[in-house]
Amino acid sequence: SAVISQKPSRDICQRGTSLTIQCQVDSQVTMMFWYRQQPGQSLTLIATANQGSEATYESGFVIDKFPISRPNLTFSTLTVSNMSPEDSSIYLCSVDQGGLGNTIYFGEGSWLTVV
Amino acid sequence: GDSVTQMEGPVTLSEEAFLTINCTYTATGYPSLFWYVQYPGEGLQLLLKATKADDKGSNKGFEATYRKETTSFHLEKGSVQVSDSAVYFCALSAPGYDYKLSFGAGTTVTVRA
C-alpha cells in the first residue's frame, strides 16, 4: 500500500493566520484528494488535485480559502487561509494508488486547532 | 448523486459479541465499496474493499459482501475485541466522478471487556 506522510501532524494556530499542510507519497500517483473532518463528523471532500492542472474544488470550498499546489506526482500542499475556530478539523490527504478508484489510501491526518 | 447511508451509532458491545454495521448505497454505474476504520486519535485506515458485485472483502476478522441486488455492504465480525473500538466509515467510489469517495456518517463502536 502507498505510504502517505503528512506534516504537520498536529498544530495549534492563531485566528487570522494561515497554515500549509504537506502531503508526501512514496510512489507516483495521478490523483490526490484533500478531505476535511470536523470534530465528530464524517469526511468531506475539499478538492481533487491532479499534477499539472488547477485543483477542482467541491461545492462550499473556494481556492482563496484553501489554495492547493500539486507540483509533481508525489507531493501536494493544502493551505488553510485566514483561519477561524470553525476551521478546527482534521485535514486528510488521500491518494488513488491504482488510478481506478479501487485502491484509495489516506494519510494520518493533520489535526488543526484554531484558537 | 452518489450517497452512502450507514447505521446510526453509537454501538456498545461486550467482548466476543457479534458485530454488524449496516451500510447501503445509492450510485449510478458500478461503484467500488470500502470500509475504513479510525482508531481514537488516528487517521483513516482502509479495512477492506470490494470492487464488484458478490465480491467479499475481508481483513482482521471483518467481512463485507458487495450485494448489488440490495445495494448493501454490511460489515460483520464474529467476535469483537476491545481493540476493535473505533469509528467505522462505509464509503463508495464511483467511476465517472474522478473516483472521489462518498462517506457515510460513521459508526462509533465501543467494545467493553
Coordinates of N, CA and C in Angstrom, one line a residue:
Chain A
S1 N 0.8 -1.2 0.0 CA 0.0 0.0 0.0 C 0.9 1.3 0.0
A2 N 0.3 2.3 -0.5 CA 1.0 3.6 -0.5 C 1.3 4.1 0.9
V3 N 2.5 4.7 1.1 CA 2.8 5.3 2.4 C 2.6 6.8 2.2
I4 N 1.7 7.4 3.0 CA 1.4 8.8 2.8 C 1.8 9.5 4.1
S5 N 2.7 10.5 4.0 CA 3.1 11.3 5.1 C 2.6 12.7 5.1
Q6 N 2.0 13.1 6.2 CA 1.5 14.5 6.3 C 2.3 15.3 7.3
K7 N 2.5 16.5 7.1 CA 3.1 17.4 8.0 C 2.3 18.8 8.0
P8 N 2.1 19.4 9.2 CA 2.3 18.8 10.5 C 1.3 17.8 10.9
S9 N 1.6 17.0 11.9 CA 0.6 16.0 12.3 C -0.5 16.7 13.2
R10 N 0.0 17.7 14.0 CA -0.9 18.5 14.8 C -0.4 19.9 14.9
D11 N -1.3 20.8 15.1 CA -0.8 22.2 15.3 C -1.9 23.0 16.0
I12 N -1.5 24.0 16.8 CA -2.4 24.9 17.3 C -2.1 26.3 16.7
C13 N -3.2 26.9 16.1 CA -3.0 28.0 15.2 C -3.7 29.2 15.8
Q14 N -3.2 30.4 15.5 CA -3.9 31.6 15.9 C -4.9 32.0 14.9
R15 N -6.0 32.6 15.4 CA -7.0 33.1 14.5 C -6.4 34.1 13.5
G16 N -6.8 34.0 12.3 CA -6.3 35.0 11.3 C -5.1 34.6 10.5
T17 N -4.4 33.6 11.0 CA -3.2 33.1 10.3 C -3.5 32.1 9.3
S18 N -2.5 31.7 8.6 CA -2.6 30.6 7.6 C -1.6 29.5 7.8
L19 N -2.0 28.3 7.5 CA -1.1 27.2 7.7 C -1.1 26.3 6.4
T20 N 0.1 25.8 6.1 CA 0.2 25.0 4.9 C 0.5 23.6 5.4
I21 N -0.3 22.6 4.9 CA -0.1 21.2 5.2 C 0.5 20.5 4.0
Q22 N 1.5 19.7 4.3 CA 2.2 19.0 3.2 C 1.8 17.5 3.2
C23 N 1.7 17.0 2.0 CA 1.4 15.6 1.8 C 2.4 15.0 0.8
Q24 N 3.2 14.0 1.3 CA 4.2 13.3 0.5 C 3.8 11.8 0.4
V25 N 3.9 11.3 -0.9 CA 3.5 9.9 -1.1 C 4.8 9.2 -1.6
D26 N 4.9 7.9 -1.3 CA 6.1 7.2 -1.6 C 6.1 6.6 -3.0
S27 N 5.1 6.9 -3.8 CA 5.0 6.4 -5.2 C 4.3 7.5 -6.0
Q28 N 4.4 7.4 -7.3 CA 3.8 8.4 -8.1 C 2.3 8.1 -8.3
V29 N 1.5 9.1 -8.1 CA 0.0 8.9 -8.2 C -0.6 10.0 -9.0
T30 N -1.6 9.7 -9.8 CA -2.2 10.7 -10.6 C -3.1 11.6 -9.8
M31 N -3.9 11.0 -9.0 CA -4.9 11.8 -8.3 C -4.7 11.8 -6.8
M32 N -4.7 13.0 -6.3 CA -4.6 13.2 -4.8 C -5.9 14.0 -4.4
F33 N -6.3 13.8 -3.2 CA -7.5 14.4 -2.7 C -7.2 15.0 -1.3
W34 N -7.9 16.1 -1.0 CA -7.9 16.6 0.3 C -9.3 16.6 0.9
Y35 N -9.4 16.1 2.1 CA -10.6 15.9 2.9 C -10.5 16.7 4.2
R36 N -11.7 17.1 4.7 CA -11.8 17.7 6.0 C -12.7 16.9 6.9
Q37 N -12.3 16.7 8.1 CA -13.2 16.0 9.1 C -13.3 16.9 10.3
Q38 N -14.5 17.5 10.4 CA -14.8 18.4 11.5 C -15.0 17.5 12.7
P39 N -14.9 18.0 13.9 CA -15.0 17.2 15.2 C -16.3 16.4 15.2
G40 N -16.1 15.1 15.4 CA -17.3 14.2 15.5 C -18.0 14.0 14.2
Q41 N -17.5 14.4 13.1 CA -18.2 14.3 11.8 C -17.6 13.3 10.9
S42 N -18.2 13.1 9.7 CA -17.6 12.3 8.7 C -16.7 13.2 7.8
L43 N -16.2 12.6 6.8 CA -15.3 13.3 5.9 C -16.0 14.0 4.8
T44 N -15.5 15.2 4.5 CA -16.0 15.9 3.4 C -14.8 16.3 2.4
L45 N -15.0 16.0 1.1 CA -14.0 16.3 0.2 C -13.9 17.8 -0.1
I46 N -12.7 18.3 0.0 CA -12.4 19.7 -0.2 C -12.1 19.9 -1.7
A47 N -11.2 19.1 -2.2 CA -10.8 19.3 -3.6 C -10.0 18.1 -4.1
T48 N -9.9 18.0 -5.4 CA -9.1 17.0 -6.1 C -8.0 17.7 -6.8
A49 N -6.8 17.2 -6.6 CA -5.6 17.8 -7.1 C -4.8 16.9 -8.0
N50 N -4.8 17.2 -9.3 CA -4.0 16.5 -10.3 C -2.8 17.3 -10.7
Q51 N -1.7 16.6 -10.9 CA -0.5 17.2 -11.3 C -0.6 17.9 -12.6
G52 N -0.2 19.2 -12.7 CA -0.2 19.9 -13.9 C -1.5 20.7 -14.2
S53 N -2.4 20.6 -13.3 CA -3.7 21.3 -13.6 C -4.2 22.0 -12.3
E54 N -5.1 22.9 -12.4 CA -5.7 23.5 -11.3 C -6.5 22.5 -10.5
A55 N -6.5 22.7 -9.2 CA -7.3 21.8 -8.3 C -8.8 22.0 -8.6
T56 N -9.6 21.0 -8.5 CA -11.0 21.1 -8.6 C -11.7 21.1 -7.3
Y57 N -12.4 22.1 -6.9 CA -13.0 22.3 -5.6 C -14.4 21.9 -5.6
E58 N -14.8 21.3 -4.4 CA -16.2 20.9 -4.2 C -17.0 22.1 -3.8
S59 N -18.3 21.9 -3.9 CA -19.2 23.0 -3.5 C -19.0 23.4 -2.0
G60 N -18.9 24.6 -1.8 CA -18.7 25.1 -0.4 C -17.2 25.4 -0.1
F61 N -16.3 25.0 -1.0 CA -14.9 25.3 -0.8 C -14.3 26.1 -1.9
V62 N -13.5 27.1 -1.6 CA -13.0 28.0 -2.6 C -11.5 28.1 -2.5
I63 N -10.9 28.4 -3.7 CA -9.5 28.5 -3.8 C -8.8 29.5 -2.9
D64 N -9.5 30.6 -2.7 CA -8.9 31.7 -1.8 C -8.8 31.2 -0.4
K65 N -9.6 30.4 0.0 CA -9.6 29.9 1.4 C -8.7 28.6 1.5
F66 N -8.7 27.8 0.5 CA -8.0 26.5 0.6 C -7.1 26.4 -0.7
P67 N -6.1 27.2 -0.9 CA -5.2 27.0 -2.1 C -4.5 25.7 -2.0
I68 N -4.3 25.1 -3.1 CA -3.7 23.8 -3.2 C -2.6 23.9 -4.3
S69 N -1.5 23.2 -4.0 CA -0.5 23.0 -5.0 C -0.2 21.6 -5.3
R70 N 0.2 21.3 -6.5 CA 0.5 19.9 -6.9 C 1.6 19.9 -7.9
P71 N 2.8 20.1 -7.4 CA 4.0 20.4 -8.3 C 4.5 19.1 -9.0
N72 N 4.2 17.9 -8.4 CA 4.7 16.7 -9.0 C 3.8 15.6 -8.6
L73 N 4.1 14.4 -9.0 CA 3.3 13.2 -8.9 C 3.3 12.6 -7.5
T74 N 4.2 13.1 -6.6 CA 4.3 12.5 -5.3 C 4.1 13.6 -4.1
F75 N 3.6 14.8 -4.4 CA 3.6 15.8 -3.4 C 2.4 16.8 -3.7
S76 N 1.8 17.2 -2.6 CA 0.8 18.3 -2.7 C 0.8 19.0 -1.4
T77 N 0.3 20.3 -1.5 CA 0.1 21.1 -0.3 C -1.3 21.6 -0.3
L78 N -1.8 21.8 0.9 CA -3.1 22.5 1.2 C -2.9 23.6 2.2
T79 N -3.3 24.8 1.8 CA -3.2 25.9 2.8 C -4.5 26.2 3.3
V80 N -4.6 26.4 4.6 CA -5.9 26.9 5.2 C -5.6 28.3 5.5
S81 N -6.3 29.2 4.9 CA -6.0 30.7 4.9 C -6.9 31.4 5.9
N82 N -6.4 32.4 6.5 CA -7.2 33.3 7.4 C -8.1 32.5 8.3
M83 N -7.4 31.6 9.1 CA -8.2 30.6 9.9 C -9.0 31.2 11.0
S84 N -10.1 30.6 11.2 CA -11.1 30.9 12.3 C -11.3 29.6 13.1
P85 N -11.9 29.7 14.3 CA -12.1 28.5 15.1 C -12.9 27.4 14.3
E86 N -13.8 27.8 13.4 CA -14.6 26.9 12.6 C -13.7 26.0 11.7
D87 N -12.5 26.4 11.5 CA -11.5 25.6 10.7 C -10.8 24.5 11.5
S88 N -11.1 24.5 12.7 CA -10.5 23.4 13.6 C -11.1 22.1 13.1
S89 N -10.2 21.2 12.6 CA -10.6 20.0 11.9 C -9.4 19.1 11.8
I90 N -9.6 17.9 11.3 CA -8.6 17.1 10.8 C -8.6 17.2 9.3
Y91 N -7.4 17.5 8.7 CA -7.3 17.6 7.2 C -6.5 16.4 6.8
L92 N -7.1 15.6 5.8 CA -6.5 14.4 5.4 C -6.2 14.4 3.9
C93 N -5.1 13.9 3.6 CA -4.6 13.7 2.2 C -5.0 12.3 1.8
S94 N -5.4 12.1 0.6 CA -5.7 10.8 0.1 C -5.2 10.6 -1.3
V95 N -4.9 9.4 -1.6 CA -4.4 9.1 -3.0 C -5.2 7.9 -3.5
D96 N -5.3 7.9 -4.8 CA -5.9 6.7 -5.5 C -4.7 6.0 -6.2
Q97 N -4.2 5.0 -5.5 CA -2.9 4.4 -5.9 C -3.1 3.7 -7.2
G98 N -4.2 3.0 -7.5 CA -4.3 2.3 -8.7 C -4.8 3.1 -9.9
G99 N -5.3 4.3 -9.6 CA -5.8 5.1 -10.6 C -7.2 4.7 -11.2
L100 N -7.8 3.7 -10.5 CA -9.1 3.2 -11.0 C -10.2 3.4 -9.9
G101 N -9.9 4.1 -8.8 CA -10.9 4.3 -7.8 C -11.1 3.2 -6.9
N102 N -10.2 2.1 -6.9 CA -10.5 1.0 -6.0 C -9.4 0.7 -5.1
T103 N -8.4 1.6 -5.0 CA -7.3 1.5 -4.1 C -7.0 2.8 -3.5
I104 N -7.7 3.3 -2.5 CA -7.6 4.6 -2.0 C -7.2 4.6 -0.6
Y105 N -6.1 5.3 -0.4 CA -5.4 5.4 1.0 C -5.4 6.8 1.5
F106 N -5.3 6.8 2.8 CA -5.2 8.1 3.5 C -4.0 8.3 4.3
G107 N -3.6 9.5 4.4 CA -2.5 9.9 5.4 C -3.1 9.9 6.8
E108 N -2.2 10.1 7.7 CA -2.6 10.1 9.2 C -3.4 11.3 9.6
G109 N -3.4 12.3 8.7 CA -4.2 13.5 9.0 C -3.4 14.6 9.7
S110 N -3.8 15.8 9.5 CA -3.2 16.9 10.2 C -4.3 17.5 11.1
W111 N -4.1 17.5 12.4 CA -5.1 17.9 13.4 C -4.9 19.3 13.7
L112 N -5.7 20.2 13.3 CA -5.5 21.6 13.5 C -6.6 22.1 14.5
T113 N -6.1 22.9 15.4 CA -6.9 23.6 16.4 C -6.7 25.1 16.2
V114 N -7.7 25.9 16.0 CA -7.6 27.3 15.8 C -8.1 28.0 17.1
V115 N -7.3 28.8 17.7 CA -7.7 29.5 18.9 C -7.7 31.0 18.7
Chain B
G1 N -27.3 12.1 -6.8 CA -25.9 11.8 -6.7 C -25.6 10.6 -5.9
D2 N -24.3 10.2 -5.8 CA -24.0 9.0 -5.1 C -24.0 9.3 -3.6
S3 N -24.5 8.3 -2.8 CA -24.5 8.5 -1.4 C -24.4 7.2 -0.6
V4 N -24.1 7.3 0.6 CA -23.9 6.1 1.5 C -24.7 6.4 2.7
T5 N -25.5 5.4 3.1 CA -26.3 5.5 4.4 C -25.8 4.4 5.3
Q6 N -25.4 4.9 6.5 CA -24.8 4.0 7.4 C -25.6 3.9 8.7
M7 N -25.5 2.8 9.3 CA -26.2 2.6 10.6 C -25.8 3.6 11.6
E8 N -26.8 4.1 12.3 CA -26.5 5.1 13.3 C -25.8 4.5 14.5
G9 N -25.0 5.2 15.1 CA -24.4 4.7 16.4 C -24.9 5.5 17.6
P10 N -24.1 5.5 18.6 CA -23.0 4.6 18.9 C -23.5 3.1 19.2
V11 N -22.6 2.2 19.0 CA -22.8 0.8 19.3 C -21.9 0.4 20.4
T12 N -22.4 -0.2 21.4 CA -21.6 -0.7 22.5 C -21.9 -2.2 22.7
L13 N -20.7 -2.9 22.7 CA -20.8 -4.4 22.7 C -19.9 -4.9 23.8
S14 N -20.1 -6.1 24.2 CA -19.2 -6.9 25.1 C -18.2 -7.6 24.2
E15 N -17.0 -7.9 24.8 CA -16.0 -8.7 24.1 C -16.6 -10.0 23.7
E16 N -16.2 -10.4 22.5 CA -16.6 -11.7 21.9 C -18.0 -11.7 21.3
A17 N -18.7 -10.5 21.4 CA -20.0 -10.4 20.8 C -19.9 -10.3 19.2
F18 N -21.0 -10.5 18.5 CA -21.1 -10.4 17.1 C -21.4 -8.9 16.7
L19 N -20.7 -8.4 15.7 CA -20.9 -7.0 15.3 C -21.4 -7.0 13.9
T20 N -22.4 -6.2 13.7 CA -22.9 -5.9 12.3 C -23.1 -4.4 12.2
I21 N -22.6 -3.8 11.2 CA -22.8 -2.4 10.9 C -23.4 -2.3 9.5
N22 N -24.7 -1.9 9.4 CA -25.3 -1.8 8.1 C -24.9 -0.6 7.3
C23 N -24.8 -0.9 6.0 CA -24.4 0.2 5.0 C -25.1 -0.1 3.7
T24 N -25.9 0.9 3.2 CA -26.5 0.8 1.9 C -26.0 2.0 1.1
Y25 N -26.1 1.9 -0.2 CA -25.6 2.9 -1.1 C -26.6 3.2 -2.2
T26 N -26.4 4.4 -2.8 CA -27.0 4.8 -4.0 C -26.0 5.3 -4.9
A27 N -25.9 4.7 -6.1 CA -24.9 5.1 -7.1 C -25.3 4.7 -8.5
T28 N -24.9 5.5 -9.4 CA -25.0 5.1 -10.8 C -23.8 4.3 -11.2
G29 N -24.0 3.4 -12.1 CA -22.8 2.6 -12.5 C -22.5 1.5 -11.5
Y30 N -21.2 1.2 -11.5 CA -20.8 0.1 -10.6 C -19.6 0.6 -9.7
P31 N -20.0 1.1 -8.5 CA -19.0 1.7 -7.6 C -18.1 0.6 -7.0
S32 N -17.0 1.0 -6.5 CA -16.2 0.3 -5.5 C -16.7 0.6 -4.1
L33 N -16.6 -0.3 -3.2 CA -17.1 -0.1 -1.9 C -16.0 -0.4 -0.9
F34 N -16.0 0.4 0.2 CA -14.9 0.4 1.2 C -15.5 0.5 2.6
W35 N -14.7 -0.1 3.5 CA -14.9 0.2 4.9 C -13.5 0.7 5.4
Y36 N -13.6 1.9 6.0 CA -12.4 2.5 6.7 C -12.6 2.5 8.2
V37 N -11.6 2.4 8.9 CA -11.6 2.4 10.4 C -10.7 3.6 10.9
Q38 N -11.2 4.2 11.9 CA -10.5 5.3 12.5 C -10.4 5.0 14.0
Y39 N -9.2 4.6 14.5 CA -9.0 4.4 15.9 C -8.8 5.7 16.6
P40 N -9.1 5.8 17.9 CA -9.0 7.0 18.6 C -7.7 7.8 18.4
G41 N -7.8 9.0 18.0 CA -6.6 9.8 17.8 C -5.8 9.5 16.6
E42 N -6.3 8.7 15.7 CA -5.6 8.4 14.5 C -6.3 8.8 13.2
G43 N -5.6 8.6 12.1 CA -6.2 8.9 10.8 C -7.0 7.7 10.3
L44 N -7.4 7.7 9.0 CA -8.2 6.6 8.5 C -7.3 5.5 7.9
Q45 N -7.8 4.3 8.2 CA -7.1 3.1 7.6 C -8.1 2.3 6.8
L46 N -7.7 1.9 5.6 CA -8.5 1.0 4.8 C -8.6 -0.3 5.5
L47 N -9.9 -0.7 5.8 CA -10.1 -2.0 6.5 C -10.3 -3.1 5.4
L48 N -11.2 -2.9 4.5 CA -11.5 -3.8 3.4 C -12.2 -3.1 2.3
K49 N -12.2 -3.8 1.2 CA -12.9 -3.3 0.0 C -13.5 -4.4 -0.9
A50 N -14.4 -4.0 -1.8 CA -14.9 -4.9 -2.8 C -15.2 -4.0 -4.0
T51 N -14.8 -4.6 -5.2 CA -14.9 -3.7 -6.4 C -16.0 -4.2 -7.3
K52 N -16.6 -5.3 -7.1 CA -17.7 -5.7 -8.0 C -18.7 -6.6 -7.2
A53 N -19.8 -6.7 -7.8 CA -20.9 -7.5 -7.2 C -20.5 -8.9 -6.7
D54 N -21.0 -9.3 -5.6 CA -20.7 -10.6 -4.9 C -19.3 -10.7 -4.4
D55 N -18.4 -9.7 -4.6 CA -17.1 -9.8 -4.0 C -17.2 -9.7 -2.5
K56 N -16.4 -10.4 -1.8 CA -16.3 -10.3 -0.3 C -15.0 -9.8 0.0
G57 N -15.0 -8.7 0.8 CA -13.8 -8.1 1.3 C -13.6 -8.6 2.7
S58 N -12.3 -8.9 3.1 CA -12.1 -9.4 4.5 C -10.7 -8.9 5.0
N59 N -10.7 -8.7 6.3 CA -9.4 -8.3 6.9 C -9.6 -8.2 8.4
K60 N -8.6 -8.7 9.1 CA -8.6 -8.7 10.6 C -9.9 -9.3 11.2
G61 N -10.5 -10.3 10.6 CA -11.7 -10.9 11.1 C -13.0 -10.2 10.6
F62 N -12.9 -9.1 10.0 CA -14.0 -8.4 9.5 C -14.3 -8.9 8.1
E63 N -15.6 -8.9 7.7 CA -16.0 -9.2 6.4 C -17.2 -8.3 5.9
A64 N -17.2 -8.1 4.6 CA -18.4 -7.4 4.0 C -18.5 -7.9 2.6
T65 N -19.8 -8.1 2.2 CA -20.1 -8.7 0.8 C -20.8 -7.6 0.0
Y66 N -20.4 -7.4 -1.2 CA -21.0 -6.4 -2.1 C -22.2 -7.0 -2.7
R67 N -23.4 -6.5 -2.2 CA -24.7 -7.0 -2.7 C -25.3 -6.0 -3.6
K68 N -25.3 -6.3 -4.9 CA -25.9 -5.3 -5.8 C -27.4 -5.3 -5.8
E69 N -28.0 -6.5 -5.5 CA -29.4 -6.6 -5.5 C -30.1 -5.8 -4.4
T70 N -29.3 -5.7 -3.3 CA -29.9 -4.9 -2.1 C -29.1 -3.6 -1.9
T71 N -28.2 -3.3 -2.8 CA -27.3 -2.1 -2.7 C -26.8 -2.0 -1.3
S72 N -26.1 -3.1 -0.8 CA -25.6 -3.1 0.6 C -24.2 -3.6 0.6
F73 N -23.6 -3.2 1.7 CA -22.2 -3.6 2.0 C -22.0 -3.7 3.5
H74 N -22.7 -4.5 4.2 CA -22.7 -4.6 5.6 C -21.4 -5.2 6.2
L75 N -20.9 -4.6 7.2 CA -19.7 -5.0 7.9 C -20.0 -6.0 9.0
E76 N -19.3 -7.1 9.1 CA -19.5 -8.0 10.2 C -18.2 -8.5 10.8
K77 N -18.3 -8.8 12.1 CA -17.2 -9.5 12.7 C -17.8 -10.5 13.8
G78 N -17.3 -11.7 13.8 CA -18.0 -12.7 14.6 C -17.7 -12.6 16.1
S79 N -16.5 -12.0 16.4 CA -16.1 -12.0 17.9 C -15.2 -10.7 18.0
V80 N -15.8 -9.7 18.6 CA -15.0 -8.4 18.7 C -14.2 -8.4 19.9
Q81 N -13.1 -7.6 19.8 CA -12.2 -7.4 20.9 C -12.2 -5.9 21.3
V82 N -11.7 -5.7 22.5 CA -11.6 -4.3 23.0 C -10.9 -3.4 22.0
S83 N -9.9 -4.0 21.3 CA -9.1 -3.2 20.4 C -9.8 -2.9 19.1
D84 N -11.0 -3.4 18.9 CA -11.9 -3.0 17.8 C -12.6 -1.7 18.0
S85 N -12.5 -1.2 19.2 CA -13.2 0.1 19.5 C -12.7 1.2 18.6
A86 N -13.6 1.7 17.8 CA -13.1 2.7 16.8 C -14.4 3.3 16.1
V87 N -14.1 4.2 15.2 CA -15.2 4.7 14.3 C -15.1 4.0 12.9
Y88 N -16.1 3.5 12.4 CA -16.1 2.8 11.1 C -16.9 3.6 10.1
F89 N -16.3 3.7 8.9 CA -16.9 4.5 7.9 C -17.1 3.6 6.6
C90 N -18.3 3.6 6.1 CA -18.6 3.0 4.8 C -18.4 4.1 3.8
A91 N -17.9 3.7 2.6 CA -17.6 4.7 1.5 C -17.7 4.0 0.2
L92 N -18.0 4.8 -0.8 CA -18.0 4.3 -2.2 C -17.3 5.3 -3.1
S93 N -16.8 4.7 -4.1 CA -16.0 5.4 -5.2 C -16.7 5.0 -6.5
A94 N -17.2 6.0 -7.2 CA -18.0 5.7 -8.4 C -17.2 6.2 -9.6
P95 N -17.1 5.4 -10.6 CA -16.4 5.8 -11.9 C -17.2 6.9 -12.5
G96 N -16.5 7.8 -13.1 CA -17.1 8.9 -13.8 C -17.2 10.2 -12.9
Y97 N -16.7 10.0 -11.6 CA -16.7 11.1 -10.7 C -15.3 11.3 -10.2
D98 N -14.3 11.1 -11.0 CA -12.9 11.2 -10.6 C -12.6 10.4 -9.4
Y99 N -13.4 9.3 -9.2 CA -13.1 8.4 -8.1 C -13.1 9.1 -6.7
K100 N -13.8 10.1 -6.6 CA -14.0 10.7 -5.2 C -14.7 9.7 -4.3
L101 N -14.4 9.8 -3.1 CA -15.1 8.9 -2.1 C -16.3 9.7 -1.5
S102 N -17.4 9.0 -1.4 CA -18.5 9.5 -0.7 C -18.6 8.6 0.6
F103 N -18.7 9.3 1.7 CA -18.6 8.6 3.0 C -20.0 8.6 3.7
G104 N -20.2 7.5 4.4 CA -21.3 7.5 5.4 C -21.0 8.3 6.6
A105 N -21.9 8.4 7.5 CA -21.7 9.3 8.7 C -20.8 8.8 9.7
G106 N -20.5 7.5 9.6 CA -19.6 6.9 10.6 C -20.4 6.2 11.7
T107 N -19.9 5.1 12.2 CA -20.5 4.4 13.4 C -19.4 4.2 14.4
T108 N -19.7 4.8 15.6 CA -18.8 4.6 16.7 C -19.1 3.3 17.4
V109 N -18.0 2.5 17.5 CA -18.2 1.2 18.2 C -17.3 1.1 19.4
T110 N -17.9 0.8 20.5 CA -17.2 0.6 21.8 C -17.3 -0.8 22.3
V111 N -16.2 -1.5 22.5 CA -16.2 -2.8 23.0 C -15.8 -2.9 24.4
R112 N -16.6 -3.4 25.3 CA -16.2 -3.4 26.7 C -15.7 -4.8 27.1
A113 N -14.7 -4.8 28.0 CA -14.1 -6.1 28.4 C -15.1 -6.9 29.3

